[in-house]
Short mmCIF file of C-alpha atoms in Angstrom, two decimals:
data_model
loop_
_atom_site.label_atom_id
_atom_site.label_comp_id
_atom_site.label_asym_id
_atom_site.label_seq_id
_atom_site.Cartn_x
_atom_site.Cartn_y
_atom_site.Cartn_z
CA MET A 1 -51.01 10.17 81.18
CA ASN A 2 -48.11 10.66 83.52
CA ASP A 3 -47.21 10.07 87.12
CA LEU A 4 -48.68 13.40 88.22
CA ALA A 5 -52.21 12.12 87.83
CA GLY A 6 -54.04 12.63 91.10
CA ALA A 7 -51.09 14.33 92.81
CA ALA A 8 -51.44 17.62 94.70
CA LEU A 9 -49.72 20.20 92.54
CA ARG A 10 -48.23 23.63 93.13
CA PRO A 11 -50.44 26.48 91.88
CA GLY A 12 -49.96 26.88 88.15
CA ALA A 13 -48.42 23.44 87.68
CA GLU A 14 -51.53 21.99 86.09
CA ALA A 15 -50.84 24.04 82.94
CA PHE A 16 -47.80 21.88 82.28
CA THR A 17 -49.03 18.40 83.07
CA HIS A 18 -49.43 17.66 79.36
CA LEU A 19 -45.64 17.80 79.05
CA GLY A 20 -45.07 15.08 81.62
CA ARG A 21 -44.27 11.55 80.56
CA SER A 22 -44.15 8.36 82.57
CA ILE A 23 -41.45 5.81 81.80
CA GLU A 24 -44.08 3.82 79.93
CA ASP A 25 -44.94 6.90 77.88
CA ILE A 26 -41.28 7.55 77.11
CA ARG A 27 -40.73 3.97 76.01
CA SER A 28 -43.86 4.03 73.92
CA GLU A 29 -43.17 7.39 72.23
CA LEU A 30 -39.43 7.17 71.77
CA GLY A 31 -38.92 3.43 71.64
CA VAL A 32 -36.42 1.26 73.46
CA GLY A 33 -34.24 0.12 70.60
CA ALA A 34 -30.58 0.94 70.16
CA VAL A 35 -29.90 4.33 68.55
CA SER A 36 -27.53 4.55 65.62
CA ILE A 37 -24.30 6.49 66.11
CA ASP A 38 -23.92 7.24 62.40
CA THR A 39 -25.01 10.83 62.94
CA ILE A 40 -22.09 11.26 65.33
CA ARG A 41 -19.55 9.37 63.25
CA ASP A 42 -20.29 10.55 59.73
CA PRO A 43 -18.65 13.87 58.70
CA ALA A 44 -21.25 14.25 55.95
CA VAL A 45 -23.97 14.47 58.60
CA TYR A 46 -22.14 17.35 60.18
CA GLU A 47 -22.36 19.30 56.94
CA LEU A 48 -26.11 18.67 56.91
CA GLU A 49 -26.37 19.79 60.54
CA ARG A 50 -24.71 23.07 59.69
CA GLU A 51 -27.22 23.75 56.95
CA LYS A 52 -30.41 22.30 58.41
CA VAL A 53 -29.95 22.85 62.12
CA PHE A 54 -27.48 25.59 62.96
CA ARG A 55 -28.55 27.86 60.10
CA LYS A 56 -32.25 27.28 60.78
CA THR A 57 -32.87 27.09 64.52
CA TRP A 58 -32.67 29.70 67.26
CA LEU A 59 -29.29 29.62 69.00
CA LYS A 60 -28.48 31.22 72.32
CA VAL A 61 -25.42 33.40 71.84
CA ALA A 62 -25.32 35.82 74.78
CA THR A 63 -27.16 37.16 77.79
CA GLU A 64 -28.48 40.64 78.41
CA TRP A 65 -26.35 40.97 81.53
CA GLU A 66 -23.20 40.40 79.49
CA ILE A 67 -23.93 43.63 77.61
CA PRO A 68 -25.95 45.68 80.12
CA GLU A 69 -25.15 49.21 78.93
CA LYS A 70 -25.66 51.09 75.69
CA GLY A 71 -22.72 50.45 73.40
CA ASP A 72 -21.72 47.18 75.11
CA TYR A 73 -20.99 44.44 72.64
CA LYS A 74 -20.00 40.80 72.46
CA VAL A 75 -18.45 39.15 69.46
CA LYS A 76 -18.84 35.40 69.14
CA GLU A 77 -16.86 33.36 66.67
CA MET A 78 -19.19 30.79 65.12
CA PRO A 79 -17.35 28.46 62.74
CA VAL A 80 -20.43 26.25 62.53
CA VAL A 81 -22.10 28.94 60.44
CA ASP A 82 -18.88 30.40 59.03
CA THR A 83 -19.23 33.75 60.67
CA SER A 84 -18.16 36.10 63.39
CA LEU A 85 -21.27 37.43 65.14
CA LEU A 86 -21.54 40.88 66.72
CA ILE A 87 -24.20 41.29 69.41
CA VAL A 88 -24.50 44.91 70.48
CA ARG A 89 -26.78 47.07 72.61
CA GLY A 90 -27.58 50.19 70.59
CA LYS A 91 -28.01 53.69 71.90
CA ASP A 92 -31.75 53.03 71.96
CA GLY A 93 -31.08 50.22 74.44
CA LYS A 94 -32.13 47.52 71.99
CA VAL A 95 -29.97 44.44 71.46
CA ARG A 96 -29.24 43.57 67.83
CA ALA A 97 -27.05 41.01 66.12
CA PHE A 98 -24.97 41.53 62.99
CA HIS A 99 -22.38 39.70 61.02
CA ASN A 100 -19.13 41.17 62.30
CA VAL A 101 -18.23 41.94 58.72
CA CYS A 102 -17.31 45.29 57.22
CA THR A 103 -19.42 45.86 54.13
CA HIS A 104 -16.45 47.45 52.39
CA ARG A 105 -14.36 44.33 51.76
CA GLY A 106 -15.26 41.86 54.45
CA ASN A 107 -12.82 42.55 57.26
CA LYS A 108 -13.99 42.03 60.83
CA VAL A 109 -15.35 45.31 62.15
CA VAL A 110 -14.38 44.29 65.68
CA PRO A 111 -11.07 42.39 65.76
CA THR A 112 -11.16 39.28 67.91
CA GLN A 113 -8.59 37.27 69.77
CA ASP A 114 -10.71 34.42 71.02
CA PHE A 115 -14.03 32.66 70.65
CA GLU A 116 -15.67 35.47 72.60
CA THR A 117 -14.66 39.12 72.75
CA PHE A 118 -16.31 41.80 74.86
CA GLY A 119 -16.07 45.56 74.52
CA LYS A 120 -17.82 48.88 74.46
CA ALA A 121 -18.48 51.04 71.41
CA ARG A 122 -17.36 54.60 72.04
CA ALA A 123 -19.95 57.19 71.04
CA ASN A 124 -22.11 54.27 69.91
CA VAL A 125 -20.15 53.67 66.74
CA LEU A 126 -17.89 50.85 65.60
CA SER A 127 -15.07 51.55 63.22
CA CYS A 128 -13.36 49.01 60.99
CA ARG A 129 -9.61 49.18 61.54
CA PHE A 130 -8.83 48.32 57.92
CA HIS A 131 -9.99 51.52 56.19
CA GLY A 132 -11.99 53.27 58.88
CA TRP A 133 -15.56 52.67 57.77
CA VAL A 134 -17.80 53.67 60.67
CA PHE A 135 -21.04 51.92 61.61
CA ASN A 136 -23.69 52.95 64.12
CA THR A 137 -24.37 50.34 66.79
CA ASP A 138 -27.85 49.91 65.32
CA GLY A 139 -26.32 48.93 61.99
CA PRO A 140 -26.27 51.78 59.44
CA LEU A 141 -23.05 52.80 57.74
CA ARG A 142 -22.34 56.25 59.12
CA ALA A 143 -19.11 57.44 57.56
CA VAL A 144 -16.63 56.39 54.88
CA PRO A 145 -13.18 58.00 54.67
CA LEU A 146 -12.52 59.58 51.26
CA GLU A 147 -16.08 58.79 50.25
CA GLY A 148 -15.78 60.92 47.12
CA GLY A 149 -13.15 58.50 45.83
CA PHE A 150 -15.71 55.76 45.29
CA GLY A 151 -17.55 57.49 42.46
CA SER A 152 -20.79 55.82 43.44
CA LEU A 153 -21.52 54.45 46.90
CA ASP A 154 -25.01 53.92 48.31
CA LYS A 155 -24.30 54.06 52.01
CA ALA A 156 -27.95 53.35 52.82
CA CYS A 157 -27.49 49.80 51.50
CA LEU A 158 -24.16 49.18 53.19
CA GLY A 159 -25.07 48.90 56.84
CA LEU A 160 -23.97 45.92 58.90
CA LYS A 161 -25.78 42.75 57.82
CA GLU A 162 -28.34 42.01 60.49
CA VAL A 163 -29.11 38.58 61.89
CA ALA A 164 -32.53 37.79 63.38
CA CYS A 165 -32.24 38.32 67.12
CA ASP A 166 -34.67 37.98 69.99
CA ILE A 167 -34.55 37.63 73.75
CA TRP A 168 -36.14 35.18 76.15
CA GLU A 169 -35.74 35.76 79.88
CA GLY A 170 -32.55 37.71 79.24
CA PHE A 171 -30.99 35.01 77.05
CA ILE A 172 -30.18 36.40 73.61
CA PHE A 173 -30.86 34.10 70.70
CA VAL A 174 -30.16 34.50 66.98
CA ASN A 175 -31.39 32.71 63.90
CA PHE A 176 -29.29 32.76 60.72
CA ALA A 177 -32.13 32.01 58.34
CA ASP A 178 -33.03 34.91 56.06
CA ARG A 179 -36.62 34.48 57.19
CA PRO A 180 -36.85 32.28 60.29
CA GLU A 181 -39.71 29.82 60.03
CA GLN A 182 -40.72 30.52 63.62
CA THR A 183 -40.33 33.35 66.08
CA LEU A 184 -38.19 32.60 69.11
CA ALA A 185 -41.33 32.37 71.24
CA GLU A 186 -42.83 29.85 68.81
CA TYR A 187 -39.59 27.88 68.66
CA LEU A 188 -39.26 27.63 72.44
CA GLY A 189 -42.98 26.96 72.75
CA ASP A 190 -43.94 25.35 76.04
CA PHE A 191 -40.30 25.27 77.09
CA GLY A 192 -40.30 29.06 77.29
CA LYS A 193 -43.30 28.90 79.58
CA LEU A 194 -42.03 25.95 81.62
CA PHE A 195 -38.76 27.71 82.42
CA GLY A 196 -40.17 31.24 82.30
CA GLY A 197 -40.48 33.53 85.29
CA PHE A 198 -37.29 32.59 87.11
CA PRO A 199 -35.15 35.68 87.89
CA TYR A 200 -32.20 34.57 85.76
CA SER A 201 -31.01 38.14 85.33
CA GLU A 202 -30.49 38.56 89.07
CA ALA A 203 -27.85 35.82 89.20
CA THR A 204 -25.18 37.82 87.43
CA THR A 205 -22.07 36.44 89.12
CA ALA A 206 -20.80 34.04 86.47
CA PHE A 207 -17.93 31.59 86.75
CA ARG A 208 -17.41 30.58 83.14
CA TYR A 209 -15.27 27.83 81.69
CA SER A 210 -14.61 26.67 78.18
CA THR A 211 -12.49 24.11 76.45
CA VAL A 212 -12.00 22.66 73.00
CA LEU A 213 -12.80 18.97 72.95
CA ASP A 214 -11.64 16.58 70.27
CA CYS A 215 -15.06 15.08 69.78
CA ASN A 216 -18.25 15.61 67.84
CA TRP A 217 -20.53 18.17 69.50
CA LYS A 218 -23.24 15.60 70.20
CA VAL A 219 -20.87 13.43 72.24
CA ALA A 220 -20.45 16.38 74.61
CA LEU A 221 -24.13 17.30 74.54
CA TYR A 222 -25.26 13.77 75.26
CA ALA A 223 -22.80 13.36 78.13
CA PHE A 224 -24.53 16.23 79.93
CA SER A 225 -28.04 15.11 79.01
CA GLU A 226 -28.62 12.38 81.57
CA GLY A 227 -28.27 11.57 85.24
CA TYR A 228 -27.38 7.89 84.82
CA HIS A 229 -23.66 8.68 85.00
CA VAL A 230 -23.69 10.52 88.33
CA PRO A 231 -22.98 7.63 90.74
CA THR A 232 -20.03 6.41 88.66
CA ILE A 233 -18.36 9.34 86.94
CA HIS A 234 -18.84 11.59 89.95
CA ALA A 235 -17.85 9.07 92.61
CA GLY A 236 -14.81 11.28 93.24
CA SER A 237 -16.36 14.71 93.47
CA LEU A 238 -19.82 13.76 94.69
CA PRO A 239 -19.27 10.91 97.14
CA GLY A 240 -22.17 10.22 99.44
CA PHE A 241 -24.71 11.69 97.05
CA THR A 242 -27.78 10.05 98.46
CA GLY A 243 -31.07 9.03 96.98
CA ILE A 244 -30.54 10.47 93.53
CA GLU A 245 -33.63 10.16 91.40
CA HIS A 246 -33.89 11.28 87.79
CA ALA A 247 -37.60 11.78 87.22
CA ASP A 248 -40.43 13.99 85.94
CA PHE A 249 -39.60 13.36 82.31
CA LYS A 250 -41.03 15.96 79.94
CA LEU A 251 -41.19 16.19 76.17
CA VAL A 252 -41.54 19.75 74.92
CA GLY A 253 -41.59 19.78 71.13
CA PRO A 254 -37.96 19.71 69.97
CA HIS A 255 -36.86 20.22 73.57
CA ALA A 256 -37.05 17.97 76.62
CA SER A 257 -36.55 18.21 80.34
CA SER A 258 -36.40 16.21 83.54
CA THR A 259 -35.68 16.63 87.20
CA ILE A 260 -32.94 15.52 89.54
CA TYR A 261 -34.22 14.87 93.04
CA GLY A 262 -32.05 13.58 95.84
CA GLY A 263 -31.08 13.72 99.45
CA GLY A 264 -28.05 15.84 98.60
CA MET A 265 -24.48 15.23 99.50
CA GLU A 266 -23.02 14.16 102.78
CA ALA A 267 -20.89 17.28 102.71
CA ALA A 268 -17.21 17.32 103.52
CA ALA A 269 -16.22 19.41 106.52
CA SER A 270 -15.13 22.42 104.49
CA THR A 271 -18.18 22.28 102.26
CA ALA A 272 -20.47 22.22 105.27
CA GLN A 273 -18.96 25.47 106.52
CA PHE A 274 -19.00 27.23 103.17
CA ALA A 275 -22.53 26.02 102.50
CA SER A 276 -23.70 27.38 105.83
CA VAL A 277 -22.74 30.89 104.71
CA LEU A 278 -24.96 30.59 101.66
CA HIS A 279 -27.75 28.44 103.06
CA ALA A 280 -28.29 30.78 105.99
CA ASP A 281 -28.89 33.74 103.73
CA ALA A 282 -32.34 34.61 102.42
CA GLU A 283 -31.03 35.43 98.94
CA HIS A 284 -28.43 32.71 98.44
CA GLY A 285 -30.22 29.94 100.30
CA PRO A 286 -32.60 27.46 98.69
CA ARG A 287 -35.42 29.32 96.95
CA PRO A 288 -37.81 26.55 95.90
CA GLU A 289 -40.62 29.07 95.63
CA LEU A 290 -38.80 30.70 92.70
CA VAL A 291 -38.75 27.48 90.69
CA PRO A 292 -41.45 27.83 88.04
CA PRO A 293 -44.48 25.71 88.93
CA GLY A 294 -44.23 23.24 86.04
CA ILE A 295 -40.83 22.23 87.43
CA ASN A 296 -41.06 20.21 90.64
CA PRO A 297 -44.86 20.42 90.36
CA ARG A 298 -45.45 18.50 93.58
CA GLY A 299 -43.16 20.79 95.55
CA ARG A 300 -40.88 17.96 96.67
CA SER A 301 -38.42 19.08 99.31
CA ASP A 302 -35.62 17.02 97.80
CA PHE A 303 -35.62 18.95 94.49
CA GLN A 304 -32.03 19.43 93.32
CA PHE A 305 -32.23 20.88 89.81
CA GLU A 306 -34.04 20.70 86.50
CA LEU A 307 -32.09 19.20 83.63
CA PRO A 308 -33.35 20.19 80.19
CA ASN A 309 -32.10 19.91 76.65
CA ILE A 310 -32.94 22.93 74.53
CA PHE A 311 -32.47 21.90 70.93
CA PRO A 312 -29.97 21.99 69.47
CA ASN A 313 -27.12 22.85 71.84
CA PHE A 314 -28.15 24.67 75.03
CA LEU A 315 -28.84 23.43 78.56
CA ILE A 316 -30.07 25.47 81.53
CA HIS A 317 -29.85 23.53 84.77
CA LEU A 318 -32.18 25.39 87.08
CA ALA A 319 -31.51 24.88 90.78
CA ALA A 320 -32.56 28.03 92.70
CA GLY A 321 -30.03 27.20 95.39
CA CYS A 322 -31.67 23.81 96.04
CA GLY A 323 -28.77 21.75 94.66
CA TYR A 324 -25.24 23.04 94.88
CA PRO A 325 -25.30 25.60 97.72
CA GLY A 326 -26.05 29.09 96.53
CA MET A 327 -26.06 28.21 92.85
CA ALA A 328 -29.04 29.70 91.04
CA TYR A 329 -28.48 27.81 87.80
CA PHE A 330 -25.79 26.67 85.41
CA THR A 331 -25.67 26.42 81.66
CA HIS A 332 -23.88 24.36 79.05
CA GLN A 333 -23.42 24.99 75.38
CA PHE A 334 -21.78 22.88 72.71
CA TRP A 335 -20.49 24.66 69.61
CA PRO A 336 -19.19 22.57 66.74
CA LEU A 337 -15.86 23.83 65.41
CA ASP A 338 -15.78 21.05 62.85
CA HIS A 339 -17.03 17.48 62.72
CA GLY A 340 -14.62 16.26 65.37
CA ARG A 341 -13.97 19.37 67.47
CA THR A 342 -16.30 21.10 69.89
CA LEU A 343 -16.14 24.25 71.95
CA TRP A 344 -17.81 23.50 75.29
CA GLU A 345 -18.92 26.41 77.46
CA GLY A 346 -20.09 25.92 81.03
CA ILE A 347 -21.20 28.76 83.28
CA ASN A 348 -22.13 28.66 86.98
CA TYR A 349 -24.46 31.50 87.96
CA PHE A 350 -24.83 32.86 91.49
CA ARG A 351 -26.58 35.89 92.88
CA PRO A 352 -24.06 38.67 93.57
CA ALA A 353 -22.08 38.26 96.77
CA ARG A 354 -22.58 41.14 99.18
CA ASN A 355 -19.44 40.49 101.20
CA ALA A 356 -16.16 38.63 100.99
CA ALA A 357 -17.39 35.59 102.93
CA GLU A 358 -20.20 34.98 100.46
CA ARG A 359 -17.77 35.23 97.53
CA VAL A 360 -15.34 32.75 99.11
CA ALA A 361 -18.21 30.34 99.68
CA GLN A 362 -19.20 30.75 96.02
CA ILE A 363 -15.60 30.07 94.99
CA HIS A 364 -15.72 26.77 96.90
CA VAL A 365 -19.04 25.68 95.43
CA ASN A 366 -17.86 26.70 91.98
CA ALA A 367 -14.67 24.65 92.42
CA LEU A 368 -16.67 21.57 93.42
CA HIS A 369 -18.84 21.90 90.36
CA ARG A 370 -15.94 22.72 88.04
CA ASN A 371 -14.27 19.54 89.28
CA ALA A 372 -17.41 17.55 88.52
CA TRP A 373 -17.31 19.04 85.01
CA LEU A 374 -13.71 17.86 84.71
CA GLU A 375 -15.01 14.38 85.45
CA ASP A 376 -17.75 14.77 82.84
CA THR A 377 -15.49 16.08 80.10
CA GLY A 378 -12.99 13.32 80.82
CA THR A 379 -15.19 10.84 78.99
CA MET A 380 -15.87 12.73 75.80
CA GLU A 381 -12.75 12.37 73.70
CA ASP A 382 -12.52 8.69 74.64
CA THR A 383 -16.12 8.16 73.64
CA PHE A 384 -15.54 9.77 70.26
CA VAL A 385 -12.49 7.58 69.62
CA GLY A 386 -14.65 4.58 70.43
CA ILE A 387 -17.43 5.72 68.13
CA ARG A 388 -15.04 6.38 65.27
CA SER A 389 -13.35 3.02 65.72
CA GLY A 390 -16.24 1.14 64.14
CA ALA A 391 -16.36 -1.25 67.07
CA ILE A 392 -19.96 -0.29 67.81
CA ASP A 393 -22.78 0.94 65.62
CA ALA A 394 -25.34 2.03 68.17
CA MET A 395 -25.97 3.47 71.62
CA HIS A 396 -27.99 1.40 74.07
CA LEU A 397 -29.97 3.89 76.10
CA MET A 398 -31.83 3.39 79.37
CA ASP A 399 -34.81 5.40 80.62
CA GLN A 400 -32.72 8.14 82.27
CA GLU A 401 -31.04 8.69 78.91
CA PHE A 402 -34.33 9.54 77.21
CA MET A 403 -33.20 13.08 76.38
CA ILE A 404 -30.42 11.64 74.22
CA ARG A 405 -32.94 9.47 72.43
CA HIS A 406 -35.23 12.47 72.02
CA ALA A 407 -32.45 14.78 70.81
CA ALA A 408 -31.29 12.18 68.30
CA SER A 409 -34.84 11.78 67.05
CA THR A 410 -35.32 15.55 66.79
CA LEU A 411 -32.05 15.86 64.90
CA ASP A 412 -33.15 13.17 62.45
CA ARG A 413 -36.36 15.11 61.84
CA TYR A 414 -34.46 18.31 61.09
CA LEU A 415 -31.97 16.54 58.84
CA THR A 416 -34.67 14.89 56.77
CA LYS A 417 -36.94 17.95 56.69
CA GLY A 418 -37.95 18.71 53.15
CA GLU A 419 -36.85 15.36 51.79
CA GLU A 420 -40.40 14.08 51.80
CA GLN A 421 -41.44 16.77 49.34
CA MET B 1 0.40 40.02 90.53
CA SER B 2 2.40 40.18 93.74
CA VAL B 3 0.86 39.77 97.14
CA GLN B 4 1.84 41.52 100.33
CA THR B 5 2.82 38.47 102.31
CA ASP B 6 3.26 39.61 105.84
CA THR B 7 -0.04 40.91 107.06
CA LEU B 8 -3.32 39.43 108.18
CA PRO B 9 -5.98 40.95 110.39
CA ALA B 10 -5.39 40.74 114.12
CA GLY B 11 -6.10 37.29 115.46
CA PHE B 12 -4.97 35.48 112.30
CA GLU B 13 -1.21 35.91 112.75
CA ASP B 14 -0.73 32.13 112.96
CA LEU B 15 -1.77 31.83 109.32
CA VAL B 16 0.76 34.34 108.00
CA PRO B 17 3.31 31.62 107.06
CA LEU B 18 0.78 30.22 104.56
CA LEU B 19 0.37 33.43 102.62
CA ALA B 20 3.55 33.37 100.57
CA HIS B 21 2.80 29.97 99.07
CA TRP B 22 -0.98 30.02 98.71
CA ALA B 23 -2.55 33.47 98.71
CA ARG B 24 -3.12 34.79 95.19
CA GLN B 25 -5.67 37.18 93.74
CA THR B 26 -6.88 35.26 90.72
CA GLU B 27 -8.16 31.78 89.96
CA ASN B 28 -5.48 31.25 87.32
CA LEU B 29 -2.66 32.08 89.73
CA ARG B 30 -4.13 29.84 92.42
CA SER B 31 -4.60 27.00 89.93
CA ASP B 32 -0.92 27.19 88.95
CA ILE B 33 0.01 26.67 92.59
CA ARG B 34 -2.58 23.96 93.26
CA TRP B 35 -1.58 21.90 90.23
CA LYS B 36 1.95 21.65 91.61
CA ALA B 37 0.98 20.97 95.21
CA SER B 38 1.79 17.71 96.98
CA ALA B 39 -0.45 15.77 99.32
CA GLU B 40 1.65 17.15 102.17
CA ASP B 41 1.07 20.71 100.95
CA PHE B 42 -2.69 20.16 100.85
CA LYS B 43 -2.66 18.52 104.28
CA ALA B 44 -0.71 21.36 105.87
CA LEU B 45 -3.02 23.99 104.42
CA TYR B 46 -6.11 22.04 105.37
CA GLU B 47 -5.09 21.33 108.93
CA ALA B 48 -4.09 24.94 109.52
CA VAL B 49 -7.12 26.60 107.98
CA LEU B 50 -10.10 24.32 108.60
CA PRO B 51 -10.20 24.91 112.37
CA ARG B 52 -10.02 28.64 111.74
CA LEU B 53 -12.60 28.69 108.96
CA PRO B 54 -15.54 29.86 111.11
CA ASP B 55 -13.48 32.82 112.31
CA ILE B 56 -12.19 33.53 108.81
CA LEU B 57 -15.68 33.52 107.34
CA GLY B 58 -16.90 35.65 110.23
CA ALA B 59 -14.20 38.22 109.57
CA LEU B 60 -14.80 38.23 105.82
CA GLU B 61 -18.52 38.66 106.33
CA ALA B 62 -17.73 42.15 107.57
CA CYS B 63 -15.66 42.94 104.48
CA PRO B 64 -17.12 44.40 101.32
CA LEU B 65 -15.76 42.79 98.18
CA GLU B 66 -13.97 45.92 97.09
CA GLY B 67 -12.07 48.27 99.36
CA MET B 68 -10.59 45.68 101.70
CA SER B 69 -7.41 46.55 103.54
CA ALA B 70 -4.27 44.71 102.47
CA ALA B 71 -4.53 42.45 105.49
CA GLU B 72 -8.18 41.66 104.79
CA GLU B 73 -7.44 41.02 101.15
CA ASN B 74 -4.68 38.61 102.11
CA LEU B 75 -7.15 36.76 104.32
CA PHE B 76 -9.63 36.64 101.45
CA ASN B 77 -7.00 35.33 99.02
CA LEU B 78 -5.91 32.65 101.49
CA ALA B 79 -9.51 31.65 102.08
CA ALA B 80 -10.06 31.44 98.31
CA ALA B 81 -7.03 29.18 97.97
CA PHE B 82 -8.38 26.98 100.75
CA ALA B 83 -11.84 26.95 99.17
CA GLU B 84 -10.36 25.49 95.98
CA ALA B 85 -7.75 23.25 97.60
CA ALA B 86 -9.83 21.62 100.33
CA PRO B 87 -11.47 19.04 98.03
CA HIS B 88 -8.04 17.75 97.06
CA HIS B 89 -7.44 16.78 100.68
CA GLU B 90 -10.98 15.77 101.55
CA LEU B 91 -12.00 13.98 98.37
CA TYR B 92 -9.02 13.29 96.11
CA GLY B 93 -6.53 11.69 98.49
CA GLY B 94 -4.09 14.55 98.24
CA SER B 95 -3.88 14.40 94.45
CA ALA B 96 -3.37 17.68 92.64
CA ASP B 97 -5.55 16.31 89.86
CA VAL B 98 -9.20 15.45 90.05
CA PRO B 99 -8.89 11.67 89.64
CA PHE B 100 -10.21 10.08 86.45
CA SER B 101 -10.92 13.42 84.83
CA PHE B 102 -10.12 15.79 82.00
CA ALA B 103 -6.83 17.69 82.18
CA ALA B 104 -7.66 20.68 84.37
CA HIS B 105 -5.27 23.00 82.56
CA ARG B 106 -7.38 22.58 79.40
CA PHE B 107 -10.32 24.31 81.10
CA ARG B 108 -10.12 28.04 80.44
CA PRO B 109 -11.83 30.20 83.05
CA GLY B 110 -13.23 33.35 81.45
CA HIS B 111 -12.83 35.06 84.82
CA GLY B 112 -9.43 33.49 85.45
CA ASP B 113 -7.35 36.65 85.38
CA LEU B 114 -9.79 38.83 87.31
CA PRO B 115 -9.21 39.43 91.00
CA SER B 116 -11.56 37.01 92.74
CA ASN B 117 -12.95 39.85 94.84
CA ALA B 118 -14.03 41.78 91.74
CA ARG B 119 -17.53 43.03 92.36
CA ILE B 120 -18.68 41.89 88.95
CA LEU B 121 -17.82 38.49 87.51
CA ARG B 122 -19.67 37.92 84.31
#
């Protein structure tokens, strides 16, 4: 049962009503008790998370539009699984993922300077700078300088080491298990259907930010997993935000989601002018019809955005221009660097501007949202200090924080998986 | 990245004095200026540009992102600076910081060194 019973729904929405949960359902299924913070505080838990979560689940690592052409690649440093990951579009157009490791002696095939490195493979080959071993972009070892000097070398077995890779709606995921227990489609389950069908790949203008936070990754994840904080933390950047309602709670296997409705902001004078550029346009303006039917199933006109938690570390906030003017969606990701350090990545996605006025308006909206993120991230290191202090042992969570409760419960399940046997 | 400081499209000559201080091509360069700005700096920019914003946006609507003239690009860069600076006057009481927030310089924009009129930001 949920609060959609008897409501008039958008076509197709009925297929998702089983995901909906009323507050009573949420309290009944997830409980109302305080949630232990030991999993945040204890470094030993982090080591378990690396093994049982980050090496076992599907992780979003790139998007198709980051590497649109044959030979385009992205390298992502992933300390949580002790590797450098190469995601590359081969000459057959297929996206594959490999350890960015030369099979000669272990050097990085593509040198990196940062957490993410982008480039293009010339002639669809990648060459290790150490001794010049050459790999095709689809993995095989193609050439070895002075090959005769090795005596015996089976090149057929020395291709780049592949990592399971699959794509959902243009988002590229990998799984580091030798044999993933589930396909990506199985892992995403109803979430993939709930959020499926939105033209994510058309919103290719990306304003991306990152920072290293001195906190456990879950402190950052949890801070972005609820709407309870909006009236207080965002009093500076979102004053006059009226009628905010965090509702339509959904439990979707290891994932969860919910909706932010609201009357919107009483916009400042500059924002009103910039917003008018975007709102007046058929492409950039609110596109509620593009929101998949299981999201905002009643077609409420005050829909702002959908706020999910895709286990373990990915959020897609789907707005379709209904929230921040012109913004199609925004994403967050939280990458552990070690127990107490986290790489946060936030990206605001807009449809491409067709003229300079639209781009300036996007720059304004992006700045407003970036500033709100500054307010969000301002809490995280302080929270982690508090958690480590030993002054508290638990989080006390209200209904709007159900996704934290759910994520913590899902994490516990993954960490104890196999112990019952 | 230098900026040609003395030209704006016809009709915007009154805004030329703002170019030298504010108009920059990239988010990183504009942030460096904004982080050092005073409440008076924000107020002066705001009061000069806000009344002209409809005309500015109207002019920029006719400009493709790439291939703008130097004067048009200056107008775009000034408008971008205003787009990012306006909240500091309207919402933050003239503070260069977002109050009660994370240190802005610790955010790293992946697009920060690209010209803001680049056709592709990804």
